Amino acid sequence: MNQLESKIDVQSDDFLNNKKSYDKLMSVYRDRLKGILEGVDEKAKERHLKRGKLLVRDRIELLLDKNTPFLELSAMAACDQYENQFPSAGIVTGIGVIHGRECIIVANDATVKGGTYIKETIKKHIRAQEIAMENHLPCIYMVDSGGVFLPEQSKVFPDKYDFGRFFFNQSKMSARGIPQISIVMGSCTAGGAYVPAMSDETIIVRGQGTIFIGGPPLVKAATGEDVSAEELGGAEMHTSISGVADHLAKDDRHAVQICRNIFESMPKVQKYNLERAEVLEPVYPANELYGLAPLDLKKPVDARELIARIVDGSTFQEFKERYAPTIVTGFAKIMGFPVGIIANNGIIFSETSLKAAHFIELCSFRKIPLVFLQNITGFMVGKEYEHKGIARDGAKMVHAVANVQVPKFTVIVGGSFGAGNYAMAGRAYEPRLLFMWPNAKISVMGGEQAAGVLVQVKEQQLQMRGEEFPQEEQDKLKQSILDKYEKEGSAYFSTSRLWDDGIIDPADTRKVLAMGIASSLNKEFGKPDFGVFRM
Ligand code: COA
C-alpha cells in the first residue's frame, strides 16, 4: 500500500490559526465533559457513598478487565436540557471488556434524580441494547433506579421506543442467545423490576438492592398491607424465597466480582476471523488533526490529510483516485484491522455517488468494514445535474449504504447536511457506531441556505397578497433562522439528543474505531445481498 504524503505545512499561518481555534474548542469540550463526569448533585453523591455504595463509573471500572479501555457512549446526553440537572441523562453506557470479551454496560447513576429515566435516559438504554444486538455483545445491567422520572411520564412511558421497549429487547436478545446479567445495587421498582427478572442471571446486594413491582407506599395504598422494603423485595428474600435473584452479594465489590466470575465460567465465543495486521501508528501525528479539522466549512480540507493522521502507517490504497475527486475511497488499516474508507472531499455529484456505491460493493464482497468520514454540504443542485439524473445516481449510493452487510462506522468530522447525511451513513442508515468531532455541524441544510429559502417563501406569500416585505423584516427573519441553525446544528445539540453515540476527541478517532471494529467481530459478517455491478 502507498504511504500518503502530507502537503500541509504545519508551520503555516492557516494551520497554526486553525490549531489555535481548535485548542479553544477542545478546552471547552474537555471542561464540559469533566463537569458532566463529576456530576452536579454533591449531596446525592455524599448520601450514596455514605450508604456504602460505589459511584457508577467506579462500579464499571471494577467490573472491567484491568488496563482495558471503556468506550463510554453519549456521555453528554441531555446536556443543555433540564437545566443541566441530568448529567449523562443519569445513565452510563458503553463497551468494555470482561474476561477478554467485549460487553455492553448499562449502569444507572443513582446520584442523578435517583437514577430515574427521562427521554434521553430511555434512548441511551435502548441504544445500548441495540448495539448489543447488532454486535452480539453480552449485556450487563447495573441497576440502581427509581424507574420513570414521573413528571416526564408522558414522554417516556407508552410509545414504541419508550420504557417498555427494554423488556421487549431483553426477550429478543435472550432468544438470540445474547447473555444478559443484572446486578441490582439499589432500587429497582415497578416496570424496572423486569430488568433483573428477565436476565439470565441476577446478583443482588444485601441491604441495598430491592426489586418490587410496587413499593411499600403503593402496597399500603392499594391493599392496606404494612410491609418494609426489605421484607417486600430485599436481597435476602429474593435469593431465598422468590428466586427472582440468583446470587446474594454482601456489597458492590462482591456483586461485581460475582459478575466477573459468571463471565469467567461462560464458554468463549469464536470471533469472526478478520485478518489483523501489526498495529502501526500513523506517520503524521493524530494531534495534527487539530490544525486540519474543518472549522470553516466553506474552506476545503483534503480528506487524505485527515486519513493520513488516522490510519496505520498513514498508508492508503486509493481506489479510483482520478475519478470523481469529491469523494475519496480506499483501503487502509486501523489498529491493524482492515477498513474501507469513504471520505467526502467536496459536494456529491452523480459520478461521486457511483464511485462510492462501487466501492461499498467491493468492501461488501471482500468483507471489509467500512468507515465513513463525513464532511458533506450536500448533493449538487441545478438544472444540469437534475437533467443528468443526480437523484437516480444518489439513490444508488443510498441503496448501497443501506444494504451493505459489513459493519459500518461513521465519524462526522465536519458538516453533515441534507441528503449527504443519508448517503454517508448517517444515523438512519444504522452504522454500528456514529461519533462527532466537537467542530461538527449537522442540519437539514446550512443556516444561510435555510434562511435564504425561508425569506424567499415569505416574500412570495406576501407578493401574492400584494404586500411588501421590507428589508428590515427580511433581515430579522434571516437572523432568527441563522441563530436557530447555529444552535441546533452544533455537536452538543446533537449529542444531547442521542443523534450520535458521542462527541470524541479527534485524536482518539482511530482508537474509538478500533474498539467498534473489535466489537463487531462478535457476529459473523453478513453475505452481500447484491452482485457487483459497475455504475
Ligand atoms: N420520579 C421523579 N423524581 C424522582 C423519582 C421518580 N420516580 N424518584 C426519585 N426522584 C427524585 C427525588 O424527588 C429527588 O429529587 P431532588 O433531588 O430534586 O429532591 C431525587 O430523585 C432523589 O430521590 P431521594 O428519594 O431523595 O433519593 P434516595 O436515594 O433516598 O431514593 C429512590 C431514591 C429512587 C429509591 C426513591 O426516591 C424512590 O423510591 N422513588 C420512587 C420510586 C418509584 O416509585 N418509582 C415508580 C416509577 S415507575
Coordinates of C-alpha atoms and ligand atoms in Angstrom, one line a residue:
M1 CA 0.0 0.0 0.0
N2 CA 1.1 3.6 -0.6
Q3 CA 2.1 5.9 2.1
L4 CA 0.2 9.2 1.9
E5 CA 2.4 12.2 1.7
S6 CA 1.0 15.3 3.5
K7 CA 1.1 18.5 1.6
I8 CA 0.3 20.6 4.7
D9 CA 2.9 22.9 6.1
V10 CA 2.3 22.6 9.9
Q11 CA 4.1 25.9 10.4
S12 CA 1.8 27.8 8.1
D13 CA -0.4 30.6 9.4
D14 CA -3.5 28.7 8.2
F15 CA -2.6 25.5 10.1
L16 CA -1.5 27.4 13.3
N17 CA -4.6 29.6 13.3
N18 CA -6.8 26.5 12.9
K19 CA -5.0 24.7 15.7
K20 CA -5.3 27.8 18.0
S21 CA -9.0 28.0 17.4
Y22 CA -9.4 24.2 17.8
D23 CA -7.4 24.2 21.0
K24 CA -10.1 26.6 22.4
L25 CA -12.8 24.3 21.2
M26 CA -11.1 21.3 22.8
S27 CA -10.7 23.1 26.1
V28 CA -14.5 23.9 26.2
Y29 CA -15.2 20.3 25.3
R30 CA -12.9 18.9 28.0
D31 CA -14.2 21.3 30.6
R32 CA -17.8 20.4 29.8
L33 CA -17.1 16.7 29.8
K34 CA -15.3 16.9 33.1
G35 CA -18.2 18.7 34.7
I36 CA -20.6 16.1 33.4
L37 CA -18.5 13.2 34.6
E38 CA -18.1 14.8 38.1
G39 CA -21.9 15.2 38.4
V40 CA -23.9 18.1 39.7
D41 CA -25.5 16.9 42.9
E42 CA -22.9 16.8 45.6
K43 CA -25.4 16.0 48.4
A44 CA -26.7 13.0 46.4
K45 CA -23.1 11.8 45.9
E46 CA -22.4 12.1 49.6
R47 CA -25.6 10.2 50.5
H48 CA -24.8 7.5 48.0
L49 CA -21.2 7.0 49.3
K50 CA -22.4 7.0 53.0
R51 CA -24.6 4.1 52.2
G52 CA -21.5 2.1 51.3
K53 CA -22.2 2.2 47.6
L54 CA -19.7 2.9 44.8
L55 CA -20.2 5.7 42.3
V56 CA -21.4 4.4 38.9
R57 CA -18.1 4.8 36.9
D58 CA -16.2 3.2 39.8
R59 CA -18.5 0.2 39.6
I60 CA -17.8 -0.1 35.9
E61 CA -14.1 0.3 36.3
L62 CA -14.1 -2.6 38.8
L63 CA -16.2 -4.8 36.5
L64 CA -13.9 -4.4 33.5
D65 CA -10.5 -6.2 32.9
K66 CA -7.7 -4.1 34.3
N67 CA -5.9 -1.8 31.8
T68 CA -8.6 -2.2 29.2
P69 CA -10.4 0.8 27.8
F70 CA -14.1 1.6 28.4
L71 CA -15.7 3.3 25.4
E72 CA -18.3 5.4 27.1
L73 CA -21.2 6.3 24.8
S74 CA -23.2 9.5 24.7
A75 CA -21.6 10.9 27.9
M76 CA -23.1 14.3 27.1
A77 CA -26.7 13.1 26.6
A78 CA -29.2 15.6 27.9
C79 CA -26.6 18.4 28.2
D80 CA -28.1 21.9 28.0
Q81 CA -31.6 20.5 28.7
Y82 CA -33.5 20.1 32.0
E83 CA -31.4 22.9 33.4
N84 CA -28.4 20.5 33.2
Q85 CA -29.8 18.5 36.1
F86 CA -29.4 15.2 34.3
P87 CA -25.6 14.7 33.6
S88 CA -25.2 11.9 31.1
A89 CA -29.0 11.6 31.3
G90 CA -28.5 9.7 34.6
I91 CA -27.2 6.5 33.0
V92 CA -23.7 5.3 31.9
T93 CA -23.5 3.1 28.8
G94 CA -20.6 1.8 26.9
I95 CA -18.4 -1.0 25.6
G96 CA -15.9 -2.6 27.9
V97 CA -14.0 -5.9 28.2
I98 CA -14.7 -8.6 30.8
H99 CA -12.5 -11.7 30.8
G100 CA -11.4 -10.8 27.3
R101 CA -14.9 -10.4 25.9
E102 CA -16.4 -7.1 24.7
C103 CA -19.6 -6.4 26.6
I104 CA -22.2 -3.6 26.8
I105 CA -22.6 -2.0 30.1
V106 CA -25.9 -0.2 31.1
A107 CA -25.5 1.4 34.5
N108 CA -27.9 3.7 36.3
D109 CA -26.4 6.7 38.1
A110 CA -28.5 6.9 41.3
T111 CA -26.9 10.3 42.2
V112 CA -28.9 11.8 39.3
K113 CA -32.5 12.1 40.5
G114 CA -32.5 8.7 42.0
G115 CA -31.4 7.1 38.7
T116 CA -34.8 7.9 37.1
Y117 CA -35.5 7.8 33.4
I118 CA -36.2 10.9 31.2
K119 CA -36.5 10.6 27.5
E120 CA -32.7 10.7 26.9
T121 CA -32.1 8.0 29.5
I122 CA -34.5 5.7 27.7
K123 CA -32.9 6.5 24.4
K124 CA -29.4 5.6 25.8
H125 CA -30.6 2.4 27.4
I126 CA -32.3 1.3 24.2
R127 CA -29.4 2.3 22.0
A128 CA -27.0 0.3 24.2
Q129 CA -29.3 -2.8 23.8
E130 CA -29.4 -2.1 20.0
I131 CA -25.5 -2.1 19.9
A132 CA -25.6 -5.4 21.9
M133 CA -27.9 -6.9 19.4
E134 CA -26.2 -5.7 16.3
N135 CA -22.8 -6.9 17.5
H136 CA -24.0 -9.9 19.6
L137 CA -22.4 -8.5 22.8
P138 CA -23.3 -9.7 26.3
C139 CA -25.1 -7.0 28.3
I140 CA -24.7 -6.2 32.0
Y141 CA -27.3 -4.0 33.7
M142 CA -26.1 -2.3 36.9
V143 CA -29.4 -1.4 38.3
D144 CA -29.9 1.5 40.8
S145 CA -33.0 3.4 39.7
G146 CA -36.3 4.8 40.8
G147 CA -37.8 4.0 37.4
V148 CA -39.6 6.6 35.4
F149 CA -39.0 10.3 36.2
L150 CA -42.6 10.8 37.0
P151 CA -43.1 14.4 35.9
E152 CA -42.0 13.4 32.4
Q153 CA -44.1 10.2 32.2
S154 CA -45.9 11.1 29.0
K155 CA -42.5 11.3 27.2
V156 CA -41.1 8.1 28.5
F157 CA -43.9 5.6 29.2
P158 CA -46.2 4.4 26.4
D159 CA -44.6 4.8 23.0
K160 CA -42.9 2.1 20.9
Y161 CA -39.4 3.1 21.9
D162 CA -40.2 4.0 25.5
F163 CA -39.6 2.2 28.8
G164 CA -41.5 -0.9 27.7
R165 CA -39.0 -1.5 24.9
F166 CA -36.3 -2.5 27.4
F167 CA -38.1 -5.7 28.2
F168 CA -39.1 -6.4 24.6
N169 CA -35.4 -6.1 23.7
Q170 CA -34.4 -8.3 26.6
S171 CA -36.7 -11.0 25.4
K172 CA -35.3 -10.7 21.8
M173 CA -31.7 -10.7 23.0
S174 CA -32.4 -13.7 25.1
A175 CA -33.9 -15.6 22.2
R176 CA -30.7 -14.8 20.1
G177 CA -28.5 -16.2 22.8
I178 CA -27.1 -12.9 24.0
P179 CA -26.1 -13.3 27.6
Q180 CA -27.7 -10.7 30.0
I181 CA -26.7 -10.3 33.6
S182 CA -28.2 -7.9 36.1
I183 CA -26.5 -6.6 39.2
V184 CA -29.2 -5.0 41.4
M185 CA -27.3 -2.4 43.5
G186 CA -30.1 -0.2 44.6
S187 CA -33.7 0.4 43.8
C188 CA -35.4 -1.5 41.0
T189 CA -39.0 -0.5 41.1
A190 CA -42.2 -1.1 39.1
G191 CA -41.6 -1.9 35.4
G192 CA -37.8 -1.8 36.2
A193 CA -38.2 -5.0 38.1
Y194 CA -38.3 -6.8 34.8
V195 CA -34.7 -5.9 34.1
P196 CA -33.3 -8.4 36.6
A197 CA -36.3 -10.7 36.3
M198 CA -35.6 -11.1 32.5
S199 CA -31.9 -11.5 32.8
D200 CA -30.1 -14.9 32.5
E201 CA -28.6 -14.4 36.0
T202 CA -29.2 -11.8 38.6
I203 CA -27.0 -10.7 41.5
I204 CA -28.4 -8.5 44.3
V205 CA -26.6 -6.6 47.0
R206 CA -27.8 -7.2 50.6
G207 CA -29.2 -4.2 52.4
Q208 CA -29.1 -2.1 49.2
G209 CA -30.9 -3.9 46.4
T210 CA -34.6 -4.1 46.2
I211 CA -36.8 -5.4 43.5
F212 CA -40.6 -4.9 43.5
I213 CA -43.4 -4.2 41.1
G214 CA -45.0 -1.9 43.7
G215 CA -43.0 -0.3 46.6
P216 CA -44.3 -0.2 50.3
P217 CA -46.3 3.1 49.9
L218 CA -48.1 1.7 46.9
V219 CA -48.8 -1.6 48.6
K220 CA -50.2 0.3 51.6
A221 CA -52.4 2.5 49.4
A222 CA -53.6 -0.5 47.3
T223 CA -54.1 -3.2 49.9
G224 CA -53.6 -1.6 53.3
E225 CA -50.7 -4.0 54.0
D226 CA -47.8 -2.7 56.0
V227 CA -44.5 -4.0 54.8
S228 CA -40.9 -2.9 54.8
A229 CA -38.9 -2.6 51.6
E230 CA -36.5 -5.3 52.7
E231 CA -39.4 -7.7 53.5
L232 CA -41.2 -6.9 50.3
G233 CA -38.3 -7.1 47.9
G234 CA -34.9 -7.2 49.6
A235 CA -31.9 -9.3 48.6
E236 CA -32.3 -12.0 51.3
M237 CA -35.9 -12.5 50.3
H238 CA -35.3 -12.7 46.6
T239 CA -32.4 -15.1 46.8
S240 CA -34.1 -17.4 49.2
I241 CA -37.9 -17.1 48.8
S242 CA -39.0 -15.7 45.4
G243 CA -35.9 -16.8 43.4
V244 CA -36.2 -13.6 41.4
A245 CA -32.4 -13.1 42.1
D246 CA -29.8 -15.9 42.0
H247 CA -26.8 -14.6 43.8
L248 CA -26.5 -12.7 47.1
A249 CA -23.7 -10.2 47.4
K250 CA -22.5 -8.5 50.6
D251 CA -21.6 -5.2 48.9
D252 CA -21.0 -3.6 45.5
R253 CA -17.5 -5.0 45.2
H254 CA -18.6 -8.5 45.9
A255 CA -21.5 -8.2 43.4
V256 CA -19.1 -7.1 40.7
Q257 CA -16.8 -10.0 41.5
I258 CA -19.7 -12.4 41.2
C259 CA -20.5 -11.0 37.8
R260 CA -16.9 -11.4 36.7
N261 CA -16.9 -15.0 37.9
I262 CA -20.0 -15.6 35.8
F263 CA -18.2 -14.4 32.8
E264 CA -15.1 -16.5 33.6
S265 CA -17.2 -19.6 33.5
M266 CA -19.0 -18.8 30.3
P267 CA -17.8 -20.6 27.2
K268 CA -15.6 -18.4 25.0
V269 CA -17.1 -17.4 21.7
Q270 CA -15.3 -17.8 18.4
K271 CA -14.8 -14.3 16.9
Y272 CA -15.2 -13.6 13.2
N273 CA -11.7 -14.0 11.8
L274 CA -10.9 -10.6 10.3
E275 CA -7.3 -10.8 9.5
R276 CA -5.4 -8.4 11.7
A277 CA -2.0 -6.9 10.9
E278 CA 0.6 -5.5 13.2
V279 CA -0.5 -2.1 14.6
L280 CA 1.4 0.9 13.3
E281 CA 1.0 4.5 14.4
P282 CA 0.2 7.0 11.7
V283 CA 3.4 8.6 10.3
Y284 CA 1.7 12.0 10.8
P285 CA 0.7 12.6 14.4
A286 CA -3.0 12.4 15.3
N287 CA -2.9 15.7 17.2
E288 CA -2.2 17.5 13.9
L289 CA -5.9 16.9 13.2
Y290 CA -6.5 20.0 15.4
G291 CA -4.8 22.1 12.8
L292 CA -6.8 20.5 10.0
A293 CA -10.3 19.7 11.3
P294 CA -12.8 21.8 9.3
L295 CA -13.8 24.8 11.4
D296 CA -14.9 26.9 8.5
L297 CA -17.0 24.6 6.4
K298 CA -16.5 26.8 3.3
K299 CA -12.8 26.0 3.3
P300 CA -11.9 22.7 1.7
V301 CA -9.7 20.2 3.6
D302 CA -8.2 17.4 1.6
A303 CA -9.7 14.2 3.1
R304 CA -6.4 12.5 2.5
E305 CA -4.8 14.8 5.1
L306 CA -7.2 13.6 7.7
I307 CA -6.9 9.9 6.6
A308 CA -3.1 10.2 6.9
R309 CA -3.5 11.0 10.6
I310 CA -6.0 8.3 11.4
V311 CA -4.8 5.1 9.6
D312 CA -1.9 2.8 10.4
G313 CA 1.4 3.9 8.9
S314 CA -0.5 6.6 7.0
T315 CA -0.8 4.0 4.2
F316 CA -3.8 4.1 1.9
Q317 CA -4.6 2.1 -1.2
E318 CA -6.7 4.6 -3.0
F319 CA -9.5 3.4 -5.3
K320 CA -10.4 5.4 -8.4
E321 CA -8.1 8.2 -7.4
R322 CA -8.5 10.0 -10.7
Y323 CA -12.3 9.7 -11.0
A324 CA -14.9 11.7 -9.1
P325 CA -12.4 13.6 -6.9
T326 CA -15.1 14.9 -4.5
I327 CA -15.1 11.6 -2.7
V328 CA -12.0 9.7 -1.6
T329 CA -12.3 5.9 -1.3
G330 CA -9.6 3.4 -0.5
F331 CA -8.3 0.6 1.8
A332 CA -6.3 1.1 4.9
K333 CA -5.7 -0.4 8.4
I334 CA -6.9 1.0 11.7
M335 CA -5.1 -0.5 14.7
G336 CA -4.3 -3.5 12.5
F337 CA -7.9 -4.0 11.2
P338 CA -8.5 -3.7 7.5
V339 CA -11.1 -1.0 6.6
G340 CA -12.5 0.6 3.5
I341 CA -12.7 4.4 3.9
I342 CA -15.1 6.7 2.2
A343 CA -14.4 10.4 2.9
N344 CA -16.0 13.4 1.4
N345 CA -13.8 15.8 -0.5
G346 CA -16.4 18.2 -1.7
I347 CA -20.0 18.1 -2.9
I348 CA -21.6 14.9 -4.1
F349 CA -22.2 14.7 -7.9
S350 CA -23.6 11.8 -9.9
E351 CA -20.2 10.2 -10.5
T352 CA -19.3 10.7 -6.8
S353 CA -22.3 8.5 -5.9
L354 CA -21.5 5.9 -8.4
K355 CA -17.8 5.7 -7.3
A356 CA -18.9 5.3 -3.6
A357 CA -21.5 2.7 -4.4
H358 CA -19.0 0.7 -6.4
F359 CA -16.5 0.9 -3.5
I360 CA -19.2 -0.2 -1.0
E361 CA -19.8 -3.3 -3.1
L362 CA -16.1 -4.1 -3.1
C363 CA -16.0 -3.9 0.7
S364 CA -19.1 -5.9 0.9
F365 CA -17.7 -8.8 -1.2
R366 CA -14.3 -8.6 0.4
K367 CA -15.9 -8.5 3.9
I368 CA -14.1 -5.4 5.0
P369 CA -15.7 -3.0 7.5
L370 CA -16.5 0.5 6.2
V371 CA -15.5 3.8 7.8
F372 CA -17.4 6.9 6.6
L373 CA -15.7 10.3 7.3
Q374 CA -18.5 12.7 6.8
N375 CA -17.8 16.3 5.8
I376 CA -20.6 17.0 3.4
T377 CA -22.6 20.1 2.4
G378 CA -24.9 18.0 0.3
F379 CA -25.7 16.9 -3.3
M380 CA -25.0 19.2 -6.2
V381 CA -28.1 21.2 -7.2
G382 CA -29.1 22.8 -10.5
K383 CA -30.7 22.1 -13.9
E384 CA -27.7 20.4 -15.5
Y385 CA -27.4 17.9 -12.6
E386 CA -31.1 17.2 -12.3
H387 CA -31.3 16.6 -16.1
K388 CA -28.4 14.1 -15.7
G389 CA -30.4 12.3 -13.1
I390 CA -28.4 13.1 -9.9
A391 CA -31.4 11.8 -7.8
R392 CA -31.1 8.4 -9.6
D393 CA -27.4 8.1 -9.0
G394 CA -27.6 9.4 -5.4
A395 CA -30.2 6.7 -4.8
K396 CA -27.7 4.1 -5.8
M397 CA -25.3 5.2 -3.2
V398 CA -28.1 5.4 -0.6
H399 CA -29.2 1.9 -1.6
A400 CA -25.6 0.5 -1.3
V401 CA -25.1 2.2 2.1
A402 CA -28.4 0.9 3.4
N403 CA -27.9 -2.7 2.2
V404 CA -24.3 -3.3 2.8
Q405 CA -23.8 -6.2 5.2
V406 CA -20.4 -5.5 6.6
P407 CA -20.2 -3.3 9.8
K408 CA -20.0 0.4 9.1
F409 CA -18.8 3.2 11.3
T410 CA -19.4 6.9 10.8
V411 CA -17.4 9.9 12.1
I412 CA -18.8 13.3 11.4
V413 CA -15.6 15.3 11.0
G414 CA -17.1 18.5 9.5
G415 CA -20.5 19.2 8.1
S416 CA -23.4 16.8 7.8
F417 CA -26.1 18.4 5.8
G418 CA -29.1 17.2 3.9
A419 CA -29.2 14.1 1.9
G420 CA -25.4 14.0 2.2
N421 CA -26.0 12.8 5.7
Y422 CA -28.1 9.9 4.4
A423 CA -25.6 8.9 1.6
M424 CA -22.7 8.9 4.1
A425 CA -24.2 6.5 6.6
G426 CA -26.0 9.0 8.9
R427 CA -27.9 7.7 11.9
A428 CA -30.8 6.4 9.9
Y429 CA -28.5 4.0 8.0
E430 CA -27.6 2.1 11.1
P431 CA -23.8 2.5 11.3
R432 CA -22.7 0.3 14.2
L433 CA -21.4 3.5 15.9
L434 CA -21.6 7.1 14.9
F435 CA -19.4 9.8 16.5
M436 CA -18.9 13.5 16.0
W437 CA -15.9 15.7 16.4
P438 CA -16.5 18.8 18.6
N439 CA -16.4 21.1 15.5
A440 CA -19.0 19.0 13.6
K441 CA -22.3 20.6 12.4
I442 CA -25.4 18.8 11.5
S443 CA -28.7 20.0 10.0
V444 CA -31.0 19.6 7.0
M445 CA -29.2 22.3 5.2
G446 CA -26.8 25.1 6.2
G447 CA -28.2 28.1 8.1
E448 CA -27.5 30.5 5.2
Q449 CA -29.4 28.3 2.8
A450 CA -32.3 27.7 5.1
A451 CA -32.6 31.5 5.8
G452 CA -32.5 32.1 2.0
V453 CA -35.2 29.6 1.3
L454 CA -37.5 30.9 4.1
V455 CA -37.1 34.5 3.2
Q456 CA -38.0 33.7 -0.4
V457 CA -41.0 31.7 0.6
K458 CA -42.3 34.5 2.8
E459 CA -41.6 37.1 0.1
Q460 CA -43.7 35.0 -2.4
Q461 CA -46.5 34.7 0.1
L462 CA -46.6 38.4 0.7
Q463 CA -46.4 39.2 -3.0
M464 CA -49.5 37.1 -3.7
R465 CA -51.3 39.1 -1.1
G466 CA -49.9 42.3 -2.7
E467 CA -48.0 43.1 0.5
E468 CA -44.4 44.4 0.9
F469 CA -41.6 42.6 2.7
P470 CA -39.4 45.4 4.0
Q471 CA -35.6 44.7 4.1
E472 CA -35.6 45.2 7.9
E473 CA -38.2 42.4 8.3
Q474 CA -36.2 40.2 5.9
D475 CA -33.0 40.7 7.9
K476 CA -34.8 40.0 11.1
L477 CA -36.2 36.7 9.8
K478 CA -32.9 35.8 8.3
Q479 CA -31.0 36.4 11.5
S480 CA -33.5 34.4 13.6
I481 CA -33.0 31.4 11.2
L482 CA -29.3 31.8 11.3
D483 CA -29.3 31.8 15.1
K484 CA -31.6 28.8 15.3
Y485 CA -29.4 26.8 12.9
E486 CA -26.2 27.7 14.7
K487 CA -27.6 26.4 17.9
E488 CA -29.4 23.4 16.7
G489 CA -26.6 22.4 14.3
S490 CA -23.9 22.1 17.0
A491 CA -22.4 18.8 18.0
Y492 CA -23.6 19.4 21.6
F493 CA -27.2 19.8 20.5
S494 CA -26.9 16.6 18.5
T495 CA -25.3 14.5 21.3
S496 CA -27.7 15.8 23.9
R497 CA -30.5 14.2 21.9
L498 CA -28.7 11.0 21.1
W499 CA -28.4 11.6 17.3
D500 CA -24.9 10.2 17.7
D501 CA -23.0 7.9 20.1
G502 CA -21.0 10.8 21.5
I503 CA -18.5 13.6 20.8
I504 CA -14.9 12.4 20.6
D505 CA -11.5 14.0 20.6
P506 CA -10.3 13.8 17.0
A507 CA -7.0 12.4 18.2
D508 CA -8.9 9.4 19.7
T509 CA -10.6 8.6 16.4
R510 CA -8.5 5.5 15.5
K511 CA -8.8 4.0 19.0
V512 CA -12.5 4.5 19.1
L513 CA -13.0 3.0 15.6
A514 CA -10.8 0.1 16.5
M515 CA -12.9 -0.7 19.6
G516 CA -16.0 -0.6 17.4
I517 CA -14.5 -2.9 14.8
A518 CA -13.2 -5.3 17.5
S519 CA -16.8 -5.4 19.0
S520 CA -18.3 -6.1 15.6
L521 CA -16.3 -9.3 15.2
N522 CA -18.6 -11.0 17.8
K523 CA -21.0 -11.6 15.0
E524 CA -20.5 -13.2 11.6
F525 CA -20.4 -10.6 8.8
G526 CA -23.5 -11.0 6.5
K527 CA -23.3 -12.1 2.9
P528 CA -23.6 -9.4 0.2
D529 CA -27.1 -9.0 -1.0
F530 CA -26.2 -7.7 -4.4
G531 CA -24.0 -8.7 -7.3
V532 CA -21.1 -6.4 -8.3
F533 CA -22.5 -4.0 -10.8
R534 CA -20.5 -1.1 -12.1
M535 CA -22.3 2.1 -12.1
Ligands
COA1 N1 -39.8 10.5 39.6 C1 -39.3 11.7 39.8 N2 -38.4 12.1 40.7 C2 -37.9 11.1 41.5 C3 -38.4 9.8 41.4 C4 -39.3 9.5 40.4 N3 -39.8 8.3 40.2 N4 -37.7 9.1 42.3 C5 -36.9 9.9 42.9 N5 -37.0 11.1 42.4 C6 -36.2 12.3 42.8 C7 -36.5 12.9 44.2 O1 -37.6 13.7 44.1 C8 -35.2 13.6 44.4 O2 -35.2 14.8 43.7 P1 -34.5 16.1 44.3 O3 -33.1 15.8 44.5 O4 -34.7 17.2 43.3 O5 -35.2 16.4 45.6 C9 -34.2 12.7 43.8 O6 -34.8 11.9 42.8 C10 -33.5 11.7 44.8 O7 -34.5 11.0 45.4 P2 -34.4 10.6 47.0 O8 -35.6 9.9 47.4 O9 -34.1 11.8 47.8 O10 -33.1 9.7 47.0 P3 -32.9 8.2 47.6 O11 -31.6 7.8 47.1 O12 -33.1 8.3 49.1 O13 -34.0 7.3 47.0 C11 -35.3 6.2 45.3 C12 -34.1 7.0 45.6 C13 -35.4 6.1 43.8 C14 -35.1 4.8 45.9 C15 -36.6 6.8 45.9 O14 -36.6 8.2 45.5 C16 -37.9 6.2 45.4 O15 -38.3 5.2 45.9 N6 -38.5 6.9 44.4 C17 -39.8 6.4 43.9 C18 -39.7 5.2 43.0 C19 -41.0 4.8 42.3 O16 -42.0 4.6 43.0 N7 -40.9 4.7 41.0 C20 -42.0 4.3 40.2 C21 -41.9 5.0 38.9 S1 -42.1 3.8 37.6

